[in-house]
Coordinates of C-alpha atoms and ligand atoms in Angstrom, one line a residue:
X1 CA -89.6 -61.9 18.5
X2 CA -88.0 -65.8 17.8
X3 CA -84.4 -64.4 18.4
X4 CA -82.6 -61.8 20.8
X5 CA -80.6 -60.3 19.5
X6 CA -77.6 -59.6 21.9
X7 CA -74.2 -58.6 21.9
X8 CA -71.6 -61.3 23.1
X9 CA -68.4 -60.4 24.3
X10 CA -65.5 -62.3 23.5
X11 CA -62.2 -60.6 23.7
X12 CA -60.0 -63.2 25.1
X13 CA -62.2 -66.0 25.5
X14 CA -61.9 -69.1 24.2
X15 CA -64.4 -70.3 21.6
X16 CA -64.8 -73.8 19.6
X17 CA -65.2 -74.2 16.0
X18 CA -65.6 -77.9 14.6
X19 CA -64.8 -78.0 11.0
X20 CA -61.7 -77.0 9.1
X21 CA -63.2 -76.2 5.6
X22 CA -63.9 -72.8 3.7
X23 CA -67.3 -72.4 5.9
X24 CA -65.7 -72.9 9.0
X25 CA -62.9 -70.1 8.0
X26 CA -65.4 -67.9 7.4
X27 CA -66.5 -68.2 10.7
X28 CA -62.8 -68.3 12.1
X29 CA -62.7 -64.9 10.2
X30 CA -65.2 -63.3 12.2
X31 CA -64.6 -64.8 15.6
X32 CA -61.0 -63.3 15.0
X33 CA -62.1 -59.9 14.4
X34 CA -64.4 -60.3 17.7
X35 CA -60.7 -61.2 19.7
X36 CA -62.1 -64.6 20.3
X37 CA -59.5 -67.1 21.2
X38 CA -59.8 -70.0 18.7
X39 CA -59.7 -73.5 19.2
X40 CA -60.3 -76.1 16.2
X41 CA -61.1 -79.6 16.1
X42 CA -60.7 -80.9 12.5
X43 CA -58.5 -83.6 10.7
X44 CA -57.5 -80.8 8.5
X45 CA -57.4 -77.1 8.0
X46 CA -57.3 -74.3 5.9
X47 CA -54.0 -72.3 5.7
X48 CA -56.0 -69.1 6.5
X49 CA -57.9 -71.3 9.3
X50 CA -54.3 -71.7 10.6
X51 CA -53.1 -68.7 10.3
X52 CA -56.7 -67.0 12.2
X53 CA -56.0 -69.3 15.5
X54 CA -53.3 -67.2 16.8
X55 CA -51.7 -66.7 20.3
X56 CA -53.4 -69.2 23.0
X57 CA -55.6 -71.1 20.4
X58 CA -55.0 -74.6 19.5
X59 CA -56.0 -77.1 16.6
X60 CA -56.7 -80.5 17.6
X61 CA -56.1 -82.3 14.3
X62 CA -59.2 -85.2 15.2
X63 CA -62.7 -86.3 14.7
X64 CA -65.4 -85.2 16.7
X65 CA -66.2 -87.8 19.3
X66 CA -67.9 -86.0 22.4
X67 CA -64.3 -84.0 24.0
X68 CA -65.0 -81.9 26.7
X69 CA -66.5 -78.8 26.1
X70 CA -65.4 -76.9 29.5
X71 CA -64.3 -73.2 28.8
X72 CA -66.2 -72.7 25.9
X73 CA -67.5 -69.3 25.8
X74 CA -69.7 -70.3 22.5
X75 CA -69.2 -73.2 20.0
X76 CA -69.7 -73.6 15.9
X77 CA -70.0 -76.5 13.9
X78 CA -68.9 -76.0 10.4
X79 CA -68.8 -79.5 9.2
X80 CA -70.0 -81.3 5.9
X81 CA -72.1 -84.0 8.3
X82 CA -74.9 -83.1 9.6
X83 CA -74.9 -86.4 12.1
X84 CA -71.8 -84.3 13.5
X85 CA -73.1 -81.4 13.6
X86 CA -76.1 -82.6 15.2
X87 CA -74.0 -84.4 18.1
X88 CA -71.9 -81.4 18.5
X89 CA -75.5 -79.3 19.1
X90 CA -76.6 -81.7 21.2
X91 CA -73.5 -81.7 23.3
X92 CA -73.0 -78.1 23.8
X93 CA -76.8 -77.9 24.7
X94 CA -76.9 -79.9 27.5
X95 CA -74.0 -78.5 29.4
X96 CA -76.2 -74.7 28.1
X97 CA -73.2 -73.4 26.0
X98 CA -74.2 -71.1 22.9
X99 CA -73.8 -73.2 19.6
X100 CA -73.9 -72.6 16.3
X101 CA -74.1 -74.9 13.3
X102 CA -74.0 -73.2 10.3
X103 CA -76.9 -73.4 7.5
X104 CA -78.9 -75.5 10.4
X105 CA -81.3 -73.3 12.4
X106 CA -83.0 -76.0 14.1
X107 CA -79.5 -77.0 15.6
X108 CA -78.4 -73.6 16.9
X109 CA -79.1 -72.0 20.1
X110 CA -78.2 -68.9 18.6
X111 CA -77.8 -67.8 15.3
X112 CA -75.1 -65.6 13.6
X113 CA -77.2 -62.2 12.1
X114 CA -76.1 -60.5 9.0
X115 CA -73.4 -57.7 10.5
X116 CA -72.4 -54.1 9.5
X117 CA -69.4 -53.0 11.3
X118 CA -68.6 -49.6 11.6
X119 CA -66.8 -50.8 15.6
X120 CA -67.4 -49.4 18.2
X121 CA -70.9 -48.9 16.1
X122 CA -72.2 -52.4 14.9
X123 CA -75.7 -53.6 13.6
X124 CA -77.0 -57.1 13.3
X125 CA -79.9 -58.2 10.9
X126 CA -81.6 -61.4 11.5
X127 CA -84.3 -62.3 9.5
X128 CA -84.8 -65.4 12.6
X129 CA -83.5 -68.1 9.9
X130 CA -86.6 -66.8 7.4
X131 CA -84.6 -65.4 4.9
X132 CA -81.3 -64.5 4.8
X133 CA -81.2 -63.0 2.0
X134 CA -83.4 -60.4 2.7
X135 CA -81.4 -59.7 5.7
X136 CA -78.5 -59.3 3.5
X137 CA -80.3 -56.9 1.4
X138 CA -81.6 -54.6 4.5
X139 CA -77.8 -55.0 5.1
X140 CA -76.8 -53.5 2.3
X141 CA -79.4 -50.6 2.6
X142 CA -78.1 -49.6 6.1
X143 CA -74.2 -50.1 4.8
X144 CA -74.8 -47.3 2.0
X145 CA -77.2 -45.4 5.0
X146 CA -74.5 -45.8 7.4
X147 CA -70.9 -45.1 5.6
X148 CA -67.3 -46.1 7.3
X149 CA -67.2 -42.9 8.5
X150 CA -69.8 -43.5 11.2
X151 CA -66.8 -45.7 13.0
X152 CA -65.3 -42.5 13.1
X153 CA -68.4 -40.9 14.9
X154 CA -68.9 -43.3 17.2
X155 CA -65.4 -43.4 18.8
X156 CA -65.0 -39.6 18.8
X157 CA -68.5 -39.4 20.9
X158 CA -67.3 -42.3 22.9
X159 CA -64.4 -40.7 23.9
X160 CA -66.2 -37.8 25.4
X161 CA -68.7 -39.9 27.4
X162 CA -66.7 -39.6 30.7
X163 CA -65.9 -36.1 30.2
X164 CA -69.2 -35.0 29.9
X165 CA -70.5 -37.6 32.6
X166 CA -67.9 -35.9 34.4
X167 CA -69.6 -32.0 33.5
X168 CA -73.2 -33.0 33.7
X169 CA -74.4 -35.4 36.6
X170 CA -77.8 -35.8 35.8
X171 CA -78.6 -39.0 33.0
X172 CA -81.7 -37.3 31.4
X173 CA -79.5 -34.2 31.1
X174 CA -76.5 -36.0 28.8
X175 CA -79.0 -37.7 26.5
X176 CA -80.3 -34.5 25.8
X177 CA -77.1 -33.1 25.1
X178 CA -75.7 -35.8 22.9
X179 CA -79.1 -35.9 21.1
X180 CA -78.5 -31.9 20.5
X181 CA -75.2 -32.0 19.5
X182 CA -76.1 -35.4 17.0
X183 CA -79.6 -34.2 15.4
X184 CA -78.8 -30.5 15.4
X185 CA -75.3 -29.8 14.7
X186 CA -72.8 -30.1 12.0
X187 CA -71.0 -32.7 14.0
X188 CA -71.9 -36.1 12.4
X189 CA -70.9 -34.4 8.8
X190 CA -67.8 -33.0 10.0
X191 CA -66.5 -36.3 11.0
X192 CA -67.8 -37.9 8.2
X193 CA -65.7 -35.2 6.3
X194 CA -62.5 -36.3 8.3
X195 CA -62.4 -32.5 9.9
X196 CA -61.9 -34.1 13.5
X197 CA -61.3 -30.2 14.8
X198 CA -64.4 -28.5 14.0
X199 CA -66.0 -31.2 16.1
X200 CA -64.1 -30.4 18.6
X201 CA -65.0 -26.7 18.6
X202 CA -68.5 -27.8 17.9
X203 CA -68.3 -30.5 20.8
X204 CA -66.8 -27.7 22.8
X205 CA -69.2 -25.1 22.0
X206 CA -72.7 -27.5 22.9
X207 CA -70.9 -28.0 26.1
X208 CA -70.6 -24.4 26.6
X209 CA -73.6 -23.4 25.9
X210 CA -76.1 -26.2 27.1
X211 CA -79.1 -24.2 28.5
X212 CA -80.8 -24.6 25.0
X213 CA -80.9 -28.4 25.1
X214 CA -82.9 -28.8 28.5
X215 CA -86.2 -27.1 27.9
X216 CA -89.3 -28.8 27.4
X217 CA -91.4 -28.7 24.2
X218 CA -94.6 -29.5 22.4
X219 CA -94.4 -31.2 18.5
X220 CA -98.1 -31.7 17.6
X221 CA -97.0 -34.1 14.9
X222 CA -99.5 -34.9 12.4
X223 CA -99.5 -38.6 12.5
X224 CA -101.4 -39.2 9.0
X225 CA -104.7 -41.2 8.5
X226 CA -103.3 -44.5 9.5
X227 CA -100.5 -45.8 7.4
X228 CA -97.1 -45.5 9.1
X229 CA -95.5 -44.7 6.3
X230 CA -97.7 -41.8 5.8
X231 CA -96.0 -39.9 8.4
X232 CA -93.5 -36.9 7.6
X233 CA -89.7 -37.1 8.0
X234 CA -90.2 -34.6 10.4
X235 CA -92.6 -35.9 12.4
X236 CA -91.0 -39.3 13.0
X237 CA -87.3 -37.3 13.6
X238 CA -89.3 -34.9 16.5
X239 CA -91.6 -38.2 17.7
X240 CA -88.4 -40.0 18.6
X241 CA -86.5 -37.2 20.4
X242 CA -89.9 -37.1 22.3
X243 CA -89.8 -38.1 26.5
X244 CA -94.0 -38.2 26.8
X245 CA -96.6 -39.2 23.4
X246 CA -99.6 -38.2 24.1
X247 CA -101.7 -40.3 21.2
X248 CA -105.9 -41.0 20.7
X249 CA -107.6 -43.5 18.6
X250 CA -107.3 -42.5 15.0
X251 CA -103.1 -42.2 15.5
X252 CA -102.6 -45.6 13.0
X253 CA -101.1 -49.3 15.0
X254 CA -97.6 -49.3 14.9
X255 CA -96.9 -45.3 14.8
X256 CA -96.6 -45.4 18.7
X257 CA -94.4 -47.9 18.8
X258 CA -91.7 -45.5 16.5
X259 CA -91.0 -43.4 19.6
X260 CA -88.2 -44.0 21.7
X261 CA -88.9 -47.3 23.6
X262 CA -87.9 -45.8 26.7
X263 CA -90.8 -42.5 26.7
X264 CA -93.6 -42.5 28.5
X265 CA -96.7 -43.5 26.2
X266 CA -100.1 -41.8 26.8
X267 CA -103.4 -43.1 25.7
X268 CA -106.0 -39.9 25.8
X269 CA -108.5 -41.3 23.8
X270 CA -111.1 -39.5 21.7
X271 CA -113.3 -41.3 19.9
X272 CA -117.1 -40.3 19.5
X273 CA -118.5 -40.1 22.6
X274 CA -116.0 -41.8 24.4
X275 CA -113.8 -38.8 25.4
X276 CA -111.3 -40.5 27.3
X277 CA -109.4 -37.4 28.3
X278 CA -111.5 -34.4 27.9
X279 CA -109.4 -31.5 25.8
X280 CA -109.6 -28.9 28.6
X281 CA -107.0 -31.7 30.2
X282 CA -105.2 -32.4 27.3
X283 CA -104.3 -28.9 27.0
X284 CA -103.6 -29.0 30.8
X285 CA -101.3 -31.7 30.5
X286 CA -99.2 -30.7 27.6
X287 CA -98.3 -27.6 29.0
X288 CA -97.7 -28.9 32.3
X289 CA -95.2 -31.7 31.0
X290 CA -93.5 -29.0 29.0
X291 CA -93.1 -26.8 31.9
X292 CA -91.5 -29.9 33.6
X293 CA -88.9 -29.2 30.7
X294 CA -90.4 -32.6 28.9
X295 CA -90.3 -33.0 25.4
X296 CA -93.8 -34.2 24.4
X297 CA -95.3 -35.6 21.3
X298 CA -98.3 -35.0 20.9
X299 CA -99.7 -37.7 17.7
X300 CA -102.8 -36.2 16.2
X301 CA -104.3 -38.6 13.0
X302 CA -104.3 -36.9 9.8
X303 CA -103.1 -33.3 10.1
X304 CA -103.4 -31.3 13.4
X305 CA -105.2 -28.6 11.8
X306 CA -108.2 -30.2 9.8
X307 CA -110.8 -31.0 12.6
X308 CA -108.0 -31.6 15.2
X309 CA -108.6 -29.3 17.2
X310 CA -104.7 -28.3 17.0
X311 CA -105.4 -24.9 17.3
X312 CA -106.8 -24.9 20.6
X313 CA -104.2 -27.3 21.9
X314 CA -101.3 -24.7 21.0
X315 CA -103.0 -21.6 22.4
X316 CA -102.0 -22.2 25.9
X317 CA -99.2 -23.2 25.1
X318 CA -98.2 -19.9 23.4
X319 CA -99.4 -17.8 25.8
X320 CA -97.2 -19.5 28.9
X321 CA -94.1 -18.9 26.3
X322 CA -93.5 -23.1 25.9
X323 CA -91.6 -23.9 23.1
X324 CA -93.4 -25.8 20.2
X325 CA -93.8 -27.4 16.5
X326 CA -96.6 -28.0 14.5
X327 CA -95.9 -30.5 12.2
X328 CA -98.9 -31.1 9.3
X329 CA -99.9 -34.1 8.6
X330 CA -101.5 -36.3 5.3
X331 CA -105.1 -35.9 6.0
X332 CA -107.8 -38.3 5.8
X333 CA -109.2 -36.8 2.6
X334 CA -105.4 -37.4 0.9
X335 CA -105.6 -40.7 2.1
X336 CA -108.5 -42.1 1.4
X337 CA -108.8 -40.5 -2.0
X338 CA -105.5 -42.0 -2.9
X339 CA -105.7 -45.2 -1.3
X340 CA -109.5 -45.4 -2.8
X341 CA -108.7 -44.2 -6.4
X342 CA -111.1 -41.4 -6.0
X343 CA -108.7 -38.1 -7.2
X344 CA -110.5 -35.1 -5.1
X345 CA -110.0 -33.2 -8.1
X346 CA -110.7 -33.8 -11.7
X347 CA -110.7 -31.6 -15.0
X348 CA -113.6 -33.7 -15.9
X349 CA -115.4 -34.2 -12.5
X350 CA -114.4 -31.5 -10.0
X351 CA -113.3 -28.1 -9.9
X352 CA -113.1 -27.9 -6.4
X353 CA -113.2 -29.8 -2.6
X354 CA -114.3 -29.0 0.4
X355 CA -114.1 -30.4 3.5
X356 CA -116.9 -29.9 5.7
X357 CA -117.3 -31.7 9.5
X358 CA -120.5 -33.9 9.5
X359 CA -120.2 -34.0 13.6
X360 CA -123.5 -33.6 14.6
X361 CA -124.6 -32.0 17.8
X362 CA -128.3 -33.9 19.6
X363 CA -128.5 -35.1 16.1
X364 CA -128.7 -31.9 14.0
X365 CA -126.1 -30.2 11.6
X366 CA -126.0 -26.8 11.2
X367 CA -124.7 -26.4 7.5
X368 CA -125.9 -23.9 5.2
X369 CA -127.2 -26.7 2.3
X370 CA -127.3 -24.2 -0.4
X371 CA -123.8 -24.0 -0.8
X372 CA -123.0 -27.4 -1.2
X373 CA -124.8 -27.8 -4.5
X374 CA -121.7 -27.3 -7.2
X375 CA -122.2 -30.5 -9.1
X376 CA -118.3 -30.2 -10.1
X377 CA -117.3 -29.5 -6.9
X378 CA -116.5 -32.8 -4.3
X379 CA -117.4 -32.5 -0.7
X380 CA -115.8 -34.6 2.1
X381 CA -117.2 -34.8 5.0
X382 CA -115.6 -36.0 8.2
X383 CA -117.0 -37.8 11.5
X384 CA -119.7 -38.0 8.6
X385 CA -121.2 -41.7 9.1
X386 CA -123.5 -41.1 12.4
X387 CA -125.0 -38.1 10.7
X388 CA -125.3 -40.0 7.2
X389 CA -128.6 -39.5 7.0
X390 CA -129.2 -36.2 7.9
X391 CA -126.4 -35.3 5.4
X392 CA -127.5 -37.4 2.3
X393 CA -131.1 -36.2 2.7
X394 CA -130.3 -32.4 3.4
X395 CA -128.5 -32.3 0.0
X396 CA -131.2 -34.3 -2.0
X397 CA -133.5 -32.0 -0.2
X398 CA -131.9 -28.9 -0.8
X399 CA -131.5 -30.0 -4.6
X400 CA -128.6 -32.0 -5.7
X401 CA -129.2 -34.7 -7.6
X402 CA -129.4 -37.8 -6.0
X403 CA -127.9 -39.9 -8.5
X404 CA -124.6 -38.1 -7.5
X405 CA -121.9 -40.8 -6.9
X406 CA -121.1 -41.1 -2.8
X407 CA -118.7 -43.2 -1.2
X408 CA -117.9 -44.3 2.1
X409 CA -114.5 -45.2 2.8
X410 CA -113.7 -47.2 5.9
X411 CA -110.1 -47.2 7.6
X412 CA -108.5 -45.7 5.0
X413 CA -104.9 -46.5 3.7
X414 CA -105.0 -49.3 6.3
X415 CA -105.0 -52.5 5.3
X416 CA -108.4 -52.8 6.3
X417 CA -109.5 -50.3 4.0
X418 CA -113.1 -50.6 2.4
X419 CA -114.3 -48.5 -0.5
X420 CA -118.4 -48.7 -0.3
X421 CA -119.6 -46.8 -4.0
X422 CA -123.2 -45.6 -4.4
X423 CA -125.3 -42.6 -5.1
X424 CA -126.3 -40.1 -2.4
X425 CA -130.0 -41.7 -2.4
X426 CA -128.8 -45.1 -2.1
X427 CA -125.6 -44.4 0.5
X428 CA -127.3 -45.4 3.5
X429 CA -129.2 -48.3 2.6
X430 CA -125.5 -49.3 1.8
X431 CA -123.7 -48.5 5.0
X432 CA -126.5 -50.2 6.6
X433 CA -126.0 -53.4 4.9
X434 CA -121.9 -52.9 5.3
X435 CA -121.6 -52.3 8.5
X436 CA -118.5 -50.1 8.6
X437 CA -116.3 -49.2 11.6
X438 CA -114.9 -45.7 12.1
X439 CA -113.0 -44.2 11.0
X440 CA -114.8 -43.5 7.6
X441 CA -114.9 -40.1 5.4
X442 CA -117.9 -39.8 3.1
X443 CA -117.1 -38.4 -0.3
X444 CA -119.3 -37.1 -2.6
X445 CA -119.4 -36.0 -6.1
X446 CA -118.5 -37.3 -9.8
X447 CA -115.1 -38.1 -9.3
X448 CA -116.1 -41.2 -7.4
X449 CA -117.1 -42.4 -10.5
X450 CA -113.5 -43.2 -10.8
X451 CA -112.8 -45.5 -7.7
X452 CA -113.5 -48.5 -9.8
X453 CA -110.8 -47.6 -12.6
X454 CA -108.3 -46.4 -10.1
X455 CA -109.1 -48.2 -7.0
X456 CA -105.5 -49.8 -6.5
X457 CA -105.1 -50.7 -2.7
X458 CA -106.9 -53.9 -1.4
X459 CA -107.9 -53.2 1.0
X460 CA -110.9 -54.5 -0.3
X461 CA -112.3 -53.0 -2.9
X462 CA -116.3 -53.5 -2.0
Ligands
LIG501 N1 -107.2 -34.3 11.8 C1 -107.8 -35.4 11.2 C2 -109.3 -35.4 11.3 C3 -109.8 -35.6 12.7 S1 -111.6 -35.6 12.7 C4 -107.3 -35.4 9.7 O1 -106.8 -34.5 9.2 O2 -107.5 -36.4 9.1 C5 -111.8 -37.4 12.8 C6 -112.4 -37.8 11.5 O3 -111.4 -38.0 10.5 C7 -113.0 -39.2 11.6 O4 -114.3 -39.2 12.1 C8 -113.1 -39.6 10.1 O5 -114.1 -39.0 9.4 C9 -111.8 -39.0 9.6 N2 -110.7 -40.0 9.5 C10 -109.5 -40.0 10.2 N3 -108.8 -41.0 9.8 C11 -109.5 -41.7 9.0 C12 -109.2 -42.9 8.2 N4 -108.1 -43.6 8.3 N5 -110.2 -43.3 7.3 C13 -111.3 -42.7 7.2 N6 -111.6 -41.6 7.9 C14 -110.7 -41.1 8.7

């Protein structure tokens, strides 16, 4: 992060704008609506300017040249020359009081972000100086997300903050509450629809009844194969009301990081043969968190039911009565046949999929070959690569035709993604020349004839 941003009171305190001229109003404009006390040094001002400075503020009708800066909570310099604004930076930085000069990053010790107000509720976007007109358009977005009405919202669930404090003693306790009564109630639309009384009775009837928003849970949340944007509404609205995530190694960077900053983030690992947390403890842990009355994410990559192993994670889970979500997930398959141009199904290629685990136990695989021999149907296999061999040559073997298109596709939908086309005899010579890193999927079957037309996502397309 370049910038942080914070929040800077200043109701009441005095503040110095340099410059007199339509920028610096605009500024004046803002600083008034923030209670600031104004003080301006410029030969001459704007009527408006004039008009913004108000009780207790003064215009010194002069030239910049070095006047005390003492009692100045933040300063701005708003004028045409850049030698002034540069003097007035300089000044304001040595004695360590906040300046501004507008248009100049390099001059500012704190810039001014892009601002929707919905007071008490207010949200800055700084793009650090990159681009501000891309933070003006995020703006814009979370103004049409975020309507006036969420001023409305914020006071009326401000007001009640010290009643309920009052009612509930415990901190973990109220967040729960208010996150029930926002996420799960009518309340936010009924104040967005002006009917300030049914959130009352709704306010009223959380409070009564508040049993409901204090016992633990499990989400397994399919996380998707990688991409964050993969993941579900769902999952990302039950990840963030989450107090533990329990994550491994194929949950995708940056997914983690959508929880609530403040939860408690838990690596258990799981990659082959590296079984950071064995699943008899996963399963131990989950239920034991929830019986703490936690609420616990628990991230599985793709979806929680294709080779995840959700199933097992759930059964003890259900049988000591804990509450719980399963949420599915996009699965490797989806992803890397969309983000590798290779449709699973085609009427000209495929009639059918199947997904098939190529996890090998002491370095066999116990697969009935025969049926895998459907020339129009496409098989995927999963944790496929260190059996590669056994799998290409068990199908040749068993009689399907070697020329039969195979790919491997590496890290799918991230931006690492690599696509490596052959034919089922010519696969591992391939991978052994390519070198990919897990994750990969194998796919096999016509339709990855296709990847070349419809390959899309660079990744890169090898
Ligand atoms: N539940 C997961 C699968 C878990 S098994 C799902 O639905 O996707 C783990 C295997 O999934 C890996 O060995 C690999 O074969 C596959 N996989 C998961 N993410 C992947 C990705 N981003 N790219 C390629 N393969 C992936």
């Amino acid at each position: 992060m370049d910038y942080l941003p914070i929040c800077l009171k200043l109701q009441g305190h005095k503040v110095l704008l340099v410059g007199g001229g339509i920028v610096a109003t605009r500024k004046a404009r803002l600083l008034h609506r923030a209670g600031a006390v104004l003080d301006v040094l410029a030969p001459n001002i704007t009527e408006e300017l004039a008009e913004l400075l108000g009780e207790g503020g003064n215009h010194y009708s002069t030239v910049w040249a070095n006047q005390p800066l003492q009692g100045y909570r933040a300063i701005i310099a708003a004028t045409p020359d850049r030698a002034v604004n540069r003097e007035v930076s300089e000044a304001a930085q040595r004695q360590h009081i906040p300046v501004n000069v507008v248009d100049d990053p390099d001059l500012c010790s704190f810039i001014i972000p892009a601002i929707v107000d919905r007071t008490p509720l207010v949200m800055a976007i700084s793009s650090s100086g990159s681009s501000p007109v891309l933070a003006r358009r995020v703006r814009s977005d979370i103004e049409s997300r975020y309507p006036e009405g969420y001023a409305d919202v914020a006071r009326f669930l401000g007001e009640r903050r010290e009643q309920l404090a009052n009612v509930v003693t415990e901190e973990r306790e109220r967040r729960l509450f208010w996150e029930h009564l926002i996420d799960e109630t009518e309340l936010v639309p009924a104040l967005l629809a002006q009917q300030t009384a049914r959130a009352q009775a709704l306010f009223d009837a959380a409070l009564a009844n508040r049993d409901g928003t204090q016992r633990g849970a499990v989400y397994l949340i399919g996380a998707g194969p990688g991409d964050p944007d993969l993941m579900t509404f769902k999952a990302l609205r039950l990840l963030q009301r989450a107090d533990v995530v329990l994550y491994d190694r194929l949950v995708g960077p940056g997914i983690v990081e959508m929880a609530r900053r403040d939860a408690e983030k838990m690596y258990v690992g799981k990659q082959r043969a590296e079984h950071a947390m064995p699943q008899s403890e996963i399963n131990a842990t989950l239920l034991s968190l929830a019986q703490q009355g936690k609420r616990v994410a628990r991230l599985k990559g793709g979806d929680p039911f294709i080779f995840g192993r959700g199933g097992e994670e759930i059964e003890g889970l259900m049988a000591a009565g804990v509450e719980f979500e399963v949420v599915p997930g996009i699965t490797a398959a989806s992803g890397a046949a969309c983000y590798g141009g290779i449709p699973l199904t085609h009427r000209d290629y495929a009639q059918s999929v199947r997904f098939i685990t190529g996890h090998t136990r002491n370095y066999t695989l116990d697969l009935t070959w025969a049926d895998y021999l459907n020339p129009s149907e496409t098989l995927v296999f999963y944790m496929g690569l260190a059996g590669l061999s056994i799998i290409a040559q068990s199908l040749i073997g068993a009689g399907r035709d070697p020329e039969t298109p195979t790919a491997v596709v590496e890290k799918a939908t991230l931006p690492q993604q690599r696509v490596l086309a052959a034919t089922l005899a010519t696969i591992e010579e391939r991978v052994a020349q390519e070198q990919p890193q897990a994750p990969t999927l194998l796919i096999i079957g016509d339709v990855v004839r296709l990847h070349p037309t419809l390959g899309w996502y660079d990744g890169v397309s090898a």
